[in-house]
mmCIF file of C-alpha atoms in Angstrom:
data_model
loop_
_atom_site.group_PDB
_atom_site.id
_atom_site.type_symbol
_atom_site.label_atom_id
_atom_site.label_comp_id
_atom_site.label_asym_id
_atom_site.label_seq_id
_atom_site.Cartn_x
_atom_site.Cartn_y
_atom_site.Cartn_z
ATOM 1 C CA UNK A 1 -26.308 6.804 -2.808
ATOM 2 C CA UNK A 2 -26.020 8.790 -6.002
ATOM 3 C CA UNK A 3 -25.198 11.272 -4.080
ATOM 4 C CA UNK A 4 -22.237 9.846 -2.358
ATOM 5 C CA UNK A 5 -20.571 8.176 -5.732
ATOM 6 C CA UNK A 6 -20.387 11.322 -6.981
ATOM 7 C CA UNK A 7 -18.677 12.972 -3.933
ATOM 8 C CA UNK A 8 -16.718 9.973 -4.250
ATOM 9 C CA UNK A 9 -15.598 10.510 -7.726
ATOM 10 C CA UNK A 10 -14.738 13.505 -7.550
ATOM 11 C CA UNK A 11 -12.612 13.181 -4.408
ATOM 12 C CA UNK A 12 -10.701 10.442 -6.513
ATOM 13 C CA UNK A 13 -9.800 12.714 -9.365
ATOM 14 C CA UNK A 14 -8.871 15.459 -6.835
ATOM 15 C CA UNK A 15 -6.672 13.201 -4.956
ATOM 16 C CA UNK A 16 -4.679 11.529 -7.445
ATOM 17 C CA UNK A 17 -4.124 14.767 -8.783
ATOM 18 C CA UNK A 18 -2.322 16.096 -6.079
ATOM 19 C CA UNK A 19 -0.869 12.924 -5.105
ATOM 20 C CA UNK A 20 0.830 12.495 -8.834
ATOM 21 C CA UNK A 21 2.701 15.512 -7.934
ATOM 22 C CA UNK A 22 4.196 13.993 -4.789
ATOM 23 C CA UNK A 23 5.264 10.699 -5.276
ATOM 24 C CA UNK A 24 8.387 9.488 -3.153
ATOM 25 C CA UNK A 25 8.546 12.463 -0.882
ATOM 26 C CA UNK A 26 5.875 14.405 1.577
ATOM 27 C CA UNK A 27 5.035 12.465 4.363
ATOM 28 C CA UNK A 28 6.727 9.474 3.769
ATOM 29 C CA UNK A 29 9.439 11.072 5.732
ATOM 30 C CA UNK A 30 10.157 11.602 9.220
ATOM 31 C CA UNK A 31 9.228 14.856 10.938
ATOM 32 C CA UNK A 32 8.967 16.620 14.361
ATOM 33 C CA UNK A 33 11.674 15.267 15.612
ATOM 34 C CA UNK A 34 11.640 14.100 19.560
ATOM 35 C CA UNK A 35 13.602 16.251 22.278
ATOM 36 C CA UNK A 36 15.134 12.978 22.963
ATOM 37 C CA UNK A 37 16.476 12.160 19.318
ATOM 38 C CA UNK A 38 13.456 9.617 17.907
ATOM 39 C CA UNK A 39 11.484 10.640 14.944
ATOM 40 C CA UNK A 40 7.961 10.969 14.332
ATOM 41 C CA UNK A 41 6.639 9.288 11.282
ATOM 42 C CA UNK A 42 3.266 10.319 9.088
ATOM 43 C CA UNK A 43 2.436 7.785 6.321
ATOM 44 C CA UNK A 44 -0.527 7.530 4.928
ATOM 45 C CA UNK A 45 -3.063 4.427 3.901
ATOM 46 C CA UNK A 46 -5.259 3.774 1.831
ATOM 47 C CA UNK A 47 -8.095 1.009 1.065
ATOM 48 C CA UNK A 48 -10.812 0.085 -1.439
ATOM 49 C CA UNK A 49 -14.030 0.499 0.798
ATOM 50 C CA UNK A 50 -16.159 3.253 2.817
ATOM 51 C CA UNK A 51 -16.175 3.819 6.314
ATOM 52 C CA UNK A 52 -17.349 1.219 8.392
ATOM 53 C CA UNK A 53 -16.886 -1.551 5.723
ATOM 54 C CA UNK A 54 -14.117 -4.048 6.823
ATOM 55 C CA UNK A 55 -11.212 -2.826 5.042
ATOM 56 C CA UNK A 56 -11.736 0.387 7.277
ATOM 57 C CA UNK A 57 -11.862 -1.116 10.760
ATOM 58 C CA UNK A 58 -8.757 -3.054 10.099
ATOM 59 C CA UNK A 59 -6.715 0.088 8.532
ATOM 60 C CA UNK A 60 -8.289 2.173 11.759
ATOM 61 C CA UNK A 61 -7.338 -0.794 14.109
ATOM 62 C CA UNK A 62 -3.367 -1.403 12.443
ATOM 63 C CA UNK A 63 -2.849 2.026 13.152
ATOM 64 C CA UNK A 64 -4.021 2.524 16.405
ATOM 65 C CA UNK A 65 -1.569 -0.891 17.353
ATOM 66 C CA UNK A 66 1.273 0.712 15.293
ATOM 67 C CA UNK A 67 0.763 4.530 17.007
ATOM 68 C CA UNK A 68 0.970 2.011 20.392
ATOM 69 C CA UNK A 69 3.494 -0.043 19.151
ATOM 70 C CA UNK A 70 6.167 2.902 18.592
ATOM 71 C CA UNK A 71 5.190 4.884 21.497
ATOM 72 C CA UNK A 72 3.216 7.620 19.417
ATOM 73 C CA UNK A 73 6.136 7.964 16.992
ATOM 74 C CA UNK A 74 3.698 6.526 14.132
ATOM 75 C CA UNK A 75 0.876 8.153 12.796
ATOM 76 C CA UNK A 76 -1.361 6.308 10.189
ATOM 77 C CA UNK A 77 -3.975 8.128 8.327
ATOM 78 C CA UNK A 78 -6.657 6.426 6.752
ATOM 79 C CA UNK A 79 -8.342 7.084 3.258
ATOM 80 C CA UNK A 80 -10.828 5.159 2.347
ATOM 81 C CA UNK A 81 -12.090 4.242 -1.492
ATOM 82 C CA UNK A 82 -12.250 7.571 -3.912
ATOM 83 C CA UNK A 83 -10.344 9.763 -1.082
ATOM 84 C CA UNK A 84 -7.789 8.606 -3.196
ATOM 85 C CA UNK A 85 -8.401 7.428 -6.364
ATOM 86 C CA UNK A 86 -10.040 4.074 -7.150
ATOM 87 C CA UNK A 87 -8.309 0.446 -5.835
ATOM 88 C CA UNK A 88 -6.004 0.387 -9.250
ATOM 89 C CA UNK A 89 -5.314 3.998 -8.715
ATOM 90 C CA UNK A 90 -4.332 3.258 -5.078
ATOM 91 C CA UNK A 91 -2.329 0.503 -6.316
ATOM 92 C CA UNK A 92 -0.426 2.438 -9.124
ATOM 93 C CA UNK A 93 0.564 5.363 -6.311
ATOM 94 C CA UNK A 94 2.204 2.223 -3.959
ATOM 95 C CA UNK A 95 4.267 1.189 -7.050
ATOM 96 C CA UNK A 96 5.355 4.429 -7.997
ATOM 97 C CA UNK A 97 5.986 5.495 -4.435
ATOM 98 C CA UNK A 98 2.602 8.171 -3.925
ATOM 99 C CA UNK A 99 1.665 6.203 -1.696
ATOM 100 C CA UNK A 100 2.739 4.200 1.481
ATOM 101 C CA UNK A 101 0.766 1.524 2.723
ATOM 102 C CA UNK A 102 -2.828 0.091 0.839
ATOM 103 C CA UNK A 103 -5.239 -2.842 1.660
ATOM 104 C CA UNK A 104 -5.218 -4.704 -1.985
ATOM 105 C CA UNK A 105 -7.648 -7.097 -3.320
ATOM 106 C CA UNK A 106 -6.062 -9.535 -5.942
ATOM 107 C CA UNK A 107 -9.806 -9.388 -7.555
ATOM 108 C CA UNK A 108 -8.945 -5.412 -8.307
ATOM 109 C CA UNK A 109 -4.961 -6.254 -9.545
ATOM 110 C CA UNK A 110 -5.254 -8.924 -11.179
ATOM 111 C CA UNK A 111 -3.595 -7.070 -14.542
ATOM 112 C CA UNK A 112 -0.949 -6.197 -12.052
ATOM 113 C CA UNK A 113 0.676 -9.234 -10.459
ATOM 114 C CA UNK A 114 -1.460 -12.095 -12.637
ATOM 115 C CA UNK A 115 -0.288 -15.087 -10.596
ATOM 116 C CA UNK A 116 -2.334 -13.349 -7.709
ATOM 117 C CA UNK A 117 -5.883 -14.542 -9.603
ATOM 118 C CA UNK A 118 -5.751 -17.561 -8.209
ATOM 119 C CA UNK A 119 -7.662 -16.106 -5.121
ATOM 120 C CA UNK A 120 -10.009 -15.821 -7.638
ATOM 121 C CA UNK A 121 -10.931 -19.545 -8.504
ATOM 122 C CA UNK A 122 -13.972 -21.097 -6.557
ATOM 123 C CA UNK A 123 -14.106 -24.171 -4.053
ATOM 124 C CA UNK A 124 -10.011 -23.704 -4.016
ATOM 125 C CA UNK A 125 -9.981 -23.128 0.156
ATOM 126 C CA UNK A 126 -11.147 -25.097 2.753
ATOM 127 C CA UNK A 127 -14.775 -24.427 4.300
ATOM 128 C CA UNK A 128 -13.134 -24.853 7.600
ATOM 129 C CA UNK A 129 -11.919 -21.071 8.951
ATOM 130 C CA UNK A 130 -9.369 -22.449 11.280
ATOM 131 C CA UNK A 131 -8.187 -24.176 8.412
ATOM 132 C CA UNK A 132 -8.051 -21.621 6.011
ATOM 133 C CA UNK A 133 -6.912 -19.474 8.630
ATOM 134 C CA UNK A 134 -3.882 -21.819 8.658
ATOM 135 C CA UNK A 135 -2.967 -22.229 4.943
ATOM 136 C CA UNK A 136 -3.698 -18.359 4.740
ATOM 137 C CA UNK A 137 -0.171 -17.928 7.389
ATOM 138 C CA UNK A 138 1.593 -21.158 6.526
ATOM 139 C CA UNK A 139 1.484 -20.995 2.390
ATOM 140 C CA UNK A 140 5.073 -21.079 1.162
ATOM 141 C CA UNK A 141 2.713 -20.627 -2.246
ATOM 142 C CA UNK A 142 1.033 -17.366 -0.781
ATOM 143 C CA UNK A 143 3.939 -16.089 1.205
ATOM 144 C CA UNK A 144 7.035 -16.645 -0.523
ATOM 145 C CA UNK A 145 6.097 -17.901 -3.985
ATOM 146 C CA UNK A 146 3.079 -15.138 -4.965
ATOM 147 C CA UNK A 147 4.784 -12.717 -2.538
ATOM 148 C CA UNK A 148 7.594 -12.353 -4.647
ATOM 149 C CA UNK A 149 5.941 -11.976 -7.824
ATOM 150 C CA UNK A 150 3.965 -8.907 -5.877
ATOM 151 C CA UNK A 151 7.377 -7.480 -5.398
ATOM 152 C CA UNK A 152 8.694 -8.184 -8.780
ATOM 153 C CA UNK A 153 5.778 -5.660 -9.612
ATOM 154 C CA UNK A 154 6.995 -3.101 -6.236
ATOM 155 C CA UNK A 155 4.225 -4.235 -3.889
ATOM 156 C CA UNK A 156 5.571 -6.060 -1.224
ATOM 157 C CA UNK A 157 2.803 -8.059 0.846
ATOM 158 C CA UNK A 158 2.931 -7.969 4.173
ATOM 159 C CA UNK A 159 -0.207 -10.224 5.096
ATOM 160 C CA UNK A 160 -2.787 -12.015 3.426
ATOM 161 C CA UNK A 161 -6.336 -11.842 4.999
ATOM 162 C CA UNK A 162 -10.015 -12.931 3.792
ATOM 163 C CA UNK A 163 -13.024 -10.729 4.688
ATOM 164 C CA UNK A 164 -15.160 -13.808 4.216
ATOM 165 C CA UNK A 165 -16.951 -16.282 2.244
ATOM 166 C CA UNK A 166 -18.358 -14.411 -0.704
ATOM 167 C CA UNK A 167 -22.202 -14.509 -1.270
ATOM 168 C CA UNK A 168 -24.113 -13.843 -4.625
ATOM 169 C CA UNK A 169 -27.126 -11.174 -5.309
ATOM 170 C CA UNK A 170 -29.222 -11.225 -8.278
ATOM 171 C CA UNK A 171 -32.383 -10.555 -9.569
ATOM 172 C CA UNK A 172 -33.242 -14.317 -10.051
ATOM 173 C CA UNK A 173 -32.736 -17.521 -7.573
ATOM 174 C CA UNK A 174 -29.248 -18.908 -8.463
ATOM 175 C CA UNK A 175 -29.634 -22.447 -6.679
ATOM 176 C CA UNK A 176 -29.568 -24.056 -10.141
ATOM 177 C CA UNK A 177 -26.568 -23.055 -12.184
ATOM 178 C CA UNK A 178 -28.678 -22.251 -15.328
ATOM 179 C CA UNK A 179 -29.549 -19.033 -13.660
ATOM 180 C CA UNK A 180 -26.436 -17.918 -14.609
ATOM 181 C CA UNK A 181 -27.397 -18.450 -17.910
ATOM 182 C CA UNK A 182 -26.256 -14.651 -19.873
ATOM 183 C CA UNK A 183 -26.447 -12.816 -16.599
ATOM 184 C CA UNK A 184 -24.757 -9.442 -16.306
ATOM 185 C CA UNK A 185 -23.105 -9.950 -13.220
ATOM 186 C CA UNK A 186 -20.387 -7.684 -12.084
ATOM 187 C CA UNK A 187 -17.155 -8.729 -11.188
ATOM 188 C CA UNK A 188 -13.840 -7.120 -10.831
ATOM 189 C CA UNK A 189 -11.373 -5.836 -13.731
ATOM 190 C CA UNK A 190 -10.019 -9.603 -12.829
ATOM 191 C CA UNK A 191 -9.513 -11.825 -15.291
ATOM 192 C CA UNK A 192 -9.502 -14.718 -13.653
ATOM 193 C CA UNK A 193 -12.990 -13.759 -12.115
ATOM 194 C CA UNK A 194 -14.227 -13.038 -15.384
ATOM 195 C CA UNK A 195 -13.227 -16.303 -16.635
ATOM 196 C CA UNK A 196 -14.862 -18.514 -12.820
ATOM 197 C CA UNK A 197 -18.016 -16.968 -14.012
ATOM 198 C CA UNK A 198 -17.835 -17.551 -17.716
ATOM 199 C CA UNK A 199 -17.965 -21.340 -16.306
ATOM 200 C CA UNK A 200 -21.143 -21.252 -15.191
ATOM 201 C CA UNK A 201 -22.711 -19.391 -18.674
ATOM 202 C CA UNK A 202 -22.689 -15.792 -16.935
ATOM 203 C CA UNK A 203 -21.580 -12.564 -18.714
ATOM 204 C CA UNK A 204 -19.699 -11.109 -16.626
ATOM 205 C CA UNK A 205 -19.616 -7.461 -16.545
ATOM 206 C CA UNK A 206 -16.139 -5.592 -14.929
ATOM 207 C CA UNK A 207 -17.662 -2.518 -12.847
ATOM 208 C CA UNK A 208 -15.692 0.051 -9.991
ATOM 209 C CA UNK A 209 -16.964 -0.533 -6.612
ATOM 210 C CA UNK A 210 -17.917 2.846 -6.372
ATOM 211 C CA UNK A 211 -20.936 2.182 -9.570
ATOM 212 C CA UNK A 212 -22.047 -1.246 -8.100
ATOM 213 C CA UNK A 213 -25.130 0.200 -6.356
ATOM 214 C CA UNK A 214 -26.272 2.296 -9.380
ATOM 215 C CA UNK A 215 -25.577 -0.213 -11.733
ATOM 216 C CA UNK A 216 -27.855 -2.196 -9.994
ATOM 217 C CA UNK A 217 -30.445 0.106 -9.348
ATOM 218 C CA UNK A 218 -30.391 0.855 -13.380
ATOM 219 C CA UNK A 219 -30.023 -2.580 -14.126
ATOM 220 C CA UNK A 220 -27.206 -2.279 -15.980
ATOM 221 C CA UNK A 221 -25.745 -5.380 -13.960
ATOM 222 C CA UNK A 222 -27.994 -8.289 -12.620
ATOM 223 C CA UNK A 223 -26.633 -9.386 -10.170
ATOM 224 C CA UNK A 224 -22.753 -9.246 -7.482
ATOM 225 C CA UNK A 225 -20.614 -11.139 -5.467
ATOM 226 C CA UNK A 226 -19.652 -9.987 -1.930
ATOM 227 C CA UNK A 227 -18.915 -10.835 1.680
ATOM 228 C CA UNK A 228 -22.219 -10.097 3.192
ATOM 229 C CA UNK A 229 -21.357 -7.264 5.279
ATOM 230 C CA UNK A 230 -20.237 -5.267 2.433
ATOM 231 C CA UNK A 231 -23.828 -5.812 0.708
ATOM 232 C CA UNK A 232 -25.179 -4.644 3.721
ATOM 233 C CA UNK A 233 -23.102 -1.650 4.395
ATOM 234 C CA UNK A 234 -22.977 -0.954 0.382
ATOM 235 C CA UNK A 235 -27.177 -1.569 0.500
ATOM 236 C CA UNK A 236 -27.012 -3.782 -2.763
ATOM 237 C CA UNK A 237 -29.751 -5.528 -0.813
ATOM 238 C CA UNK A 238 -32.157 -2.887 -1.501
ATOM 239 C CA UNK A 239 -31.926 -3.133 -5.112
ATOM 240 C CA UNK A 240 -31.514 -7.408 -5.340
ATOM 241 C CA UNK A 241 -34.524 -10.096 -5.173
ATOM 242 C CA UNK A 242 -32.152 -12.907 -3.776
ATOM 243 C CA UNK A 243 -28.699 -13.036 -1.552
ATOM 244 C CA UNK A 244 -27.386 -16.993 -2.256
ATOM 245 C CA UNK A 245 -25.111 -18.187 0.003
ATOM 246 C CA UNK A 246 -22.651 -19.742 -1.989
ATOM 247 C CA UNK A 247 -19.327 -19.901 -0.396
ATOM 248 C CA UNK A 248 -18.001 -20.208 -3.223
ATOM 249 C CA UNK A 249 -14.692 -18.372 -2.987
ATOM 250 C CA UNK A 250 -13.114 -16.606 0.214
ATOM 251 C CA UNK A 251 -12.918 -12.648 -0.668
ATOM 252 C CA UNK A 252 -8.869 -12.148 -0.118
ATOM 253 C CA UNK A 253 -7.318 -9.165 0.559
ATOM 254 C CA UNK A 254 -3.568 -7.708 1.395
ATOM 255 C CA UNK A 255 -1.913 -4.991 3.384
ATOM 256 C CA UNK A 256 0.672 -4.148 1.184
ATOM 257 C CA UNK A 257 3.507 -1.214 1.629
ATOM 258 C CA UNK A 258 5.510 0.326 -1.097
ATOM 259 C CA UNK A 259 8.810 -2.170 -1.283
ATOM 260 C CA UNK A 260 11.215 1.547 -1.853
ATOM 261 C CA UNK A 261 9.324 3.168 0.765
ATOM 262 C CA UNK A 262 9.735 0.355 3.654
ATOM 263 C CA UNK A 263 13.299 -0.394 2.820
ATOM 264 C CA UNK A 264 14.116 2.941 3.740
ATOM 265 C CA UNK A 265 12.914 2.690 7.208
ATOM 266 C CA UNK A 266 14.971 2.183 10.114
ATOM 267 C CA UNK A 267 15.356 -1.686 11.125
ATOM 268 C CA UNK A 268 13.410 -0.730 14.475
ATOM 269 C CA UNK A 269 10.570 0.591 12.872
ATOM 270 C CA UNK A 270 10.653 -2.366 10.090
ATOM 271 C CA UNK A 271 10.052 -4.622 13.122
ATOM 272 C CA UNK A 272 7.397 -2.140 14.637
ATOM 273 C CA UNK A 273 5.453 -2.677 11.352
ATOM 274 C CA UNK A 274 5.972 -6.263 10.906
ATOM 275 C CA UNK A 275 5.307 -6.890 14.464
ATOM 276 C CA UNK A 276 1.624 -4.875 14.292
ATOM 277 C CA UNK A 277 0.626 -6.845 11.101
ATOM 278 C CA UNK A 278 1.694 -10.337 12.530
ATOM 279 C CA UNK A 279 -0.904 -9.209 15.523
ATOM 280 C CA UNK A 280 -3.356 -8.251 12.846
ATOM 281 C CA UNK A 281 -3.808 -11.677 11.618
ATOM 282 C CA UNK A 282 -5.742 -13.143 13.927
ATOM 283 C CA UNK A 283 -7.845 -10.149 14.516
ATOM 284 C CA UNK A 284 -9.023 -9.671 10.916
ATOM 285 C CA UNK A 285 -10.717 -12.683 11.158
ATOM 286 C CA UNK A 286 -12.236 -11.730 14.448
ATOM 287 C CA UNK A 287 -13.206 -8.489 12.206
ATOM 288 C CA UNK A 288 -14.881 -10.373 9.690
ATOM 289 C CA UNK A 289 -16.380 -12.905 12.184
ATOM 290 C CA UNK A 290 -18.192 -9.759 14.139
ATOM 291 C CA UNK A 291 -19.305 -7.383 11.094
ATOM 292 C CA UNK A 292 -20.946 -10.970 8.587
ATOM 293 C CA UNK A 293 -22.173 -12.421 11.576
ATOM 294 C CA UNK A 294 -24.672 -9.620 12.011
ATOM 295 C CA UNK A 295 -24.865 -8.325 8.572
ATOM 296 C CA UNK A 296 -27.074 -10.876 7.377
ATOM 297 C CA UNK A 297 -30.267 -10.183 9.898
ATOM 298 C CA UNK A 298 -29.669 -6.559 9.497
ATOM 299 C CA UNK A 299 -29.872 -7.530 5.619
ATOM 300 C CA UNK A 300 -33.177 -9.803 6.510
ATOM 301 C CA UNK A 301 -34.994 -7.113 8.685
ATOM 302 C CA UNK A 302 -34.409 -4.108 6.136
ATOM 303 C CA UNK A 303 -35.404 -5.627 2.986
ATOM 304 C CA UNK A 304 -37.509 -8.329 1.248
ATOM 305 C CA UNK A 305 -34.777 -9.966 -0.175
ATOM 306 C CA UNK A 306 -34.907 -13.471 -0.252
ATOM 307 C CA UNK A 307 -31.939 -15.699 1.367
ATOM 308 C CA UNK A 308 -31.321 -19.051 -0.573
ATOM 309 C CA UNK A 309 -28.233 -21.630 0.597
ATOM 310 C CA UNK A 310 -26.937 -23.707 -1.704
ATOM 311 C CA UNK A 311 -27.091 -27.557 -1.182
ATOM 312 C CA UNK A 312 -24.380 -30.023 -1.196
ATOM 313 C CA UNK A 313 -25.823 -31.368 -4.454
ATOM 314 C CA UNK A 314 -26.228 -27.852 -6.141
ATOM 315 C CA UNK A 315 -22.462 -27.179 -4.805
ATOM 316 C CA UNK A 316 -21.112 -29.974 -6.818
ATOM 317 C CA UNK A 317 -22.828 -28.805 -9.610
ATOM 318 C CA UNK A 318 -20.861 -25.716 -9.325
ATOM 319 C CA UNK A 319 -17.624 -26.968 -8.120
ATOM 320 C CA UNK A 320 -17.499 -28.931 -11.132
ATOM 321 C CA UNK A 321 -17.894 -26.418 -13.205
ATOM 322 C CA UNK A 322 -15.751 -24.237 -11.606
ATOM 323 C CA UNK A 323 -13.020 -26.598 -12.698
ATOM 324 C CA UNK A 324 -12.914 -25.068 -16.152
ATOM 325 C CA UNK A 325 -11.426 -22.139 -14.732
ATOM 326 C CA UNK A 326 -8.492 -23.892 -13.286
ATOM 327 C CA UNK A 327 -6.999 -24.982 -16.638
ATOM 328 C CA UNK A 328 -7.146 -21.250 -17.800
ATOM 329 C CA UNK A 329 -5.724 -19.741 -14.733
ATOM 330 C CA UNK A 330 -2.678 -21.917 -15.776
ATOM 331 C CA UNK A 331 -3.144 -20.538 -19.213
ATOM 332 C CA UNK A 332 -3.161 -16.824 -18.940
ATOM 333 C CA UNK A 333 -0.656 -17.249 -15.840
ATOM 334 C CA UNK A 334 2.063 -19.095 -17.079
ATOM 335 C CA UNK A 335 4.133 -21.781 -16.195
ATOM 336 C CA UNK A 336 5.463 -19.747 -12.806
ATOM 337 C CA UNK A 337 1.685 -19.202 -12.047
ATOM 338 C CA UNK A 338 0.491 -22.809 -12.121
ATOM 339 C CA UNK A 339 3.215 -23.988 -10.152
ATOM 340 C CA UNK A 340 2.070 -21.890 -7.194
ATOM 341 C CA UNK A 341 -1.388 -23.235 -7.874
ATOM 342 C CA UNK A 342 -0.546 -26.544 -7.957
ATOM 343 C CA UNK A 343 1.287 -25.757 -4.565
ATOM 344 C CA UNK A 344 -1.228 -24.550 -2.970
ATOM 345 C CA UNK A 345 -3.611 -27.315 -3.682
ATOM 346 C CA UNK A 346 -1.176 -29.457 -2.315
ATOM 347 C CA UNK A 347 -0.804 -27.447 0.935
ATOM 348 C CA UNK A 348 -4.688 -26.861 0.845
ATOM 349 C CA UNK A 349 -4.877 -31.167 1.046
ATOM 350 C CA UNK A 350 -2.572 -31.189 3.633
ATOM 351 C CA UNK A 351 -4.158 -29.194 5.899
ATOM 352 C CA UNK A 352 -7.783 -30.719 5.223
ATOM 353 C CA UNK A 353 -6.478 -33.839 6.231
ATOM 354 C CA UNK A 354 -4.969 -33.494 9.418
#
């Protein structure tokens, strides 16, 4: 594992190196033109996991659909985390044009577009999929609301998507909220995150994916949240005592393209895109369905580690909690911020009752 952050980390630095140098142009633009007038097109994307992990079989997937989509006249190739750079790295080359097309995780940009933290607070969606699956493509708060902000910052969102209920690994059994209690747990360089897990009496610790598994190992973090099959493809399991599931918050992600960038395109291949990510949406949760349903025996049959669900009593323990971190998301946010909060809840009601 050592062995492979450092190949990692060195790819990054390599990558955004030469990338730096070619923001805006190289193969953001057409080439090999067709004998019968219609271009080719070679874009590249980018996402903030290894191979395998779920961010990679739905970049692999969208651009096999858009390659069918346009009659070969797309080609999407994928890099996945440290090919290049890191997931703020990847995010900086989309806004300055490096870069075409990235899966983003509000968790990793939450410095970036601020109002997009809100992913981050806990017991916010409903426990229902179909349900969340529903507020997830209905939100006027996620998709006009928070998608403008993301495009006040040039990232324009094309779709947001969860890879699953998050679970919790530690060191020490988490079913009573004092075992929080000063824990270095990591979390992402989210504010908002930091602050959900401040309200239970953690200290939480901001760590790159890439140093999660040593961190661990050296105990220089106690304990991580993640959907399951990203512990199991990541093998944090090997280096935890307990998994809790906690569905506490949904992990959300984006596929985002560079605003400049897609303006620029044709109208027909606009729609070809649009049209290929509107058929991604029900898939991805199909993806995440398929790789966390089988994660967790894989997880059970490789390790000692020792499963723990959390009870309706220990949730509301939490949930109250959790509340805390409500009031400061409308803090650090602003006024703009808690408006699209407070619209969401409302949608997020809605659609629980019907």
């Amino acid at each position: 594992m050592k062995k492979r952050v450092l190949a990692m980390t060195m790819a990054s630095v390599m990558a955004v190196g030469v990338l730096s140098g070619c923001a805006g142009g190289g193969s953001a633009t057409p080439t090999n033109a067709e004998s019968d007038g219609k271009e080719k097109y070679t874009w590249r994307m980018a996402h903030e996991e290894y191979e395998g992990d779920m961010q990679d079989v739905y970049a692999k997937e969208f651009a096999q659909k858009l390659y069918d989509n346009s009659d070969g006249r797309i080609n999407l190739e994928i890099y996945p985390v440290g090919q290049i750079g890191d997931a703020l790295q990847q995010c900086e080359l989309l806004q300055n044009g490096g870069l075409e097309f990235a899966i983003i995780s509000p968790g990793n940009t939450g410095t970036v577009v601020p109002e997009n933290q809100l992913f981050s607070l806990h017991f916010l969606f409903p426990q229902d999929w179909a349900k969340t699956q529903k507020v997830l493509q209905t939100s006027e708060a996620l998709n006009v609301m928070l998608h403008d902000k993301y495009v006040e910052r040039k990232i324009k969102p094309l779709s947001f998507w969860t890879e699953g209920a998050m679970a919790w690994t530690s060191n020490k059994s988490l079913k009573d909220i004092n075992g929080f209690k000063g824990m270095k747990f990591r979390t992402m360089q989210s504010p908002m995150i930091i602050a959900a897990y401040e309200a239970y009496g953690a200290n939480p610790t901001p760590m790159s994916y890439t140093e999660v598994y040593s961190g661990l190992q050296l105990n220089m973090i106690e304990g991580q949240e993640n959907p399951t099959s990203a512990i199991y493809t990541s093998k944090f399991h090997e280096v935890q005592k307990y998994l809790t599931e906690a569905n506490s918050n949904l992990y959300i992600t984006a596929t985002c393209v560079s605003p400049t960038f897609f303006e620029g395109l044709p109208a027909d291949i606009q729609q070809i895109v649009i049209d290929t990510v509107a058929e991604m949406v029900p898939r991805s949760f199909e993806i995440q369905e398929e790789l966390n349903g089988g994660a967790l025996d894989k997880i059970t049959a490789e390790s000692d580690i020792i499963v723990e669900t959390l009870t309706d009593d220990e949730r509301a323990v939490y949930k109250e909690a959790a509340k805390k971190a409500y009031d400061r998301y409308k803090k650090i946010v602003g006024e703009d911020g808690g408006k699209i909060l407070d619209k969401l809840i409302e949608e997020v009601a809605a659609v629980e009752a019907e």
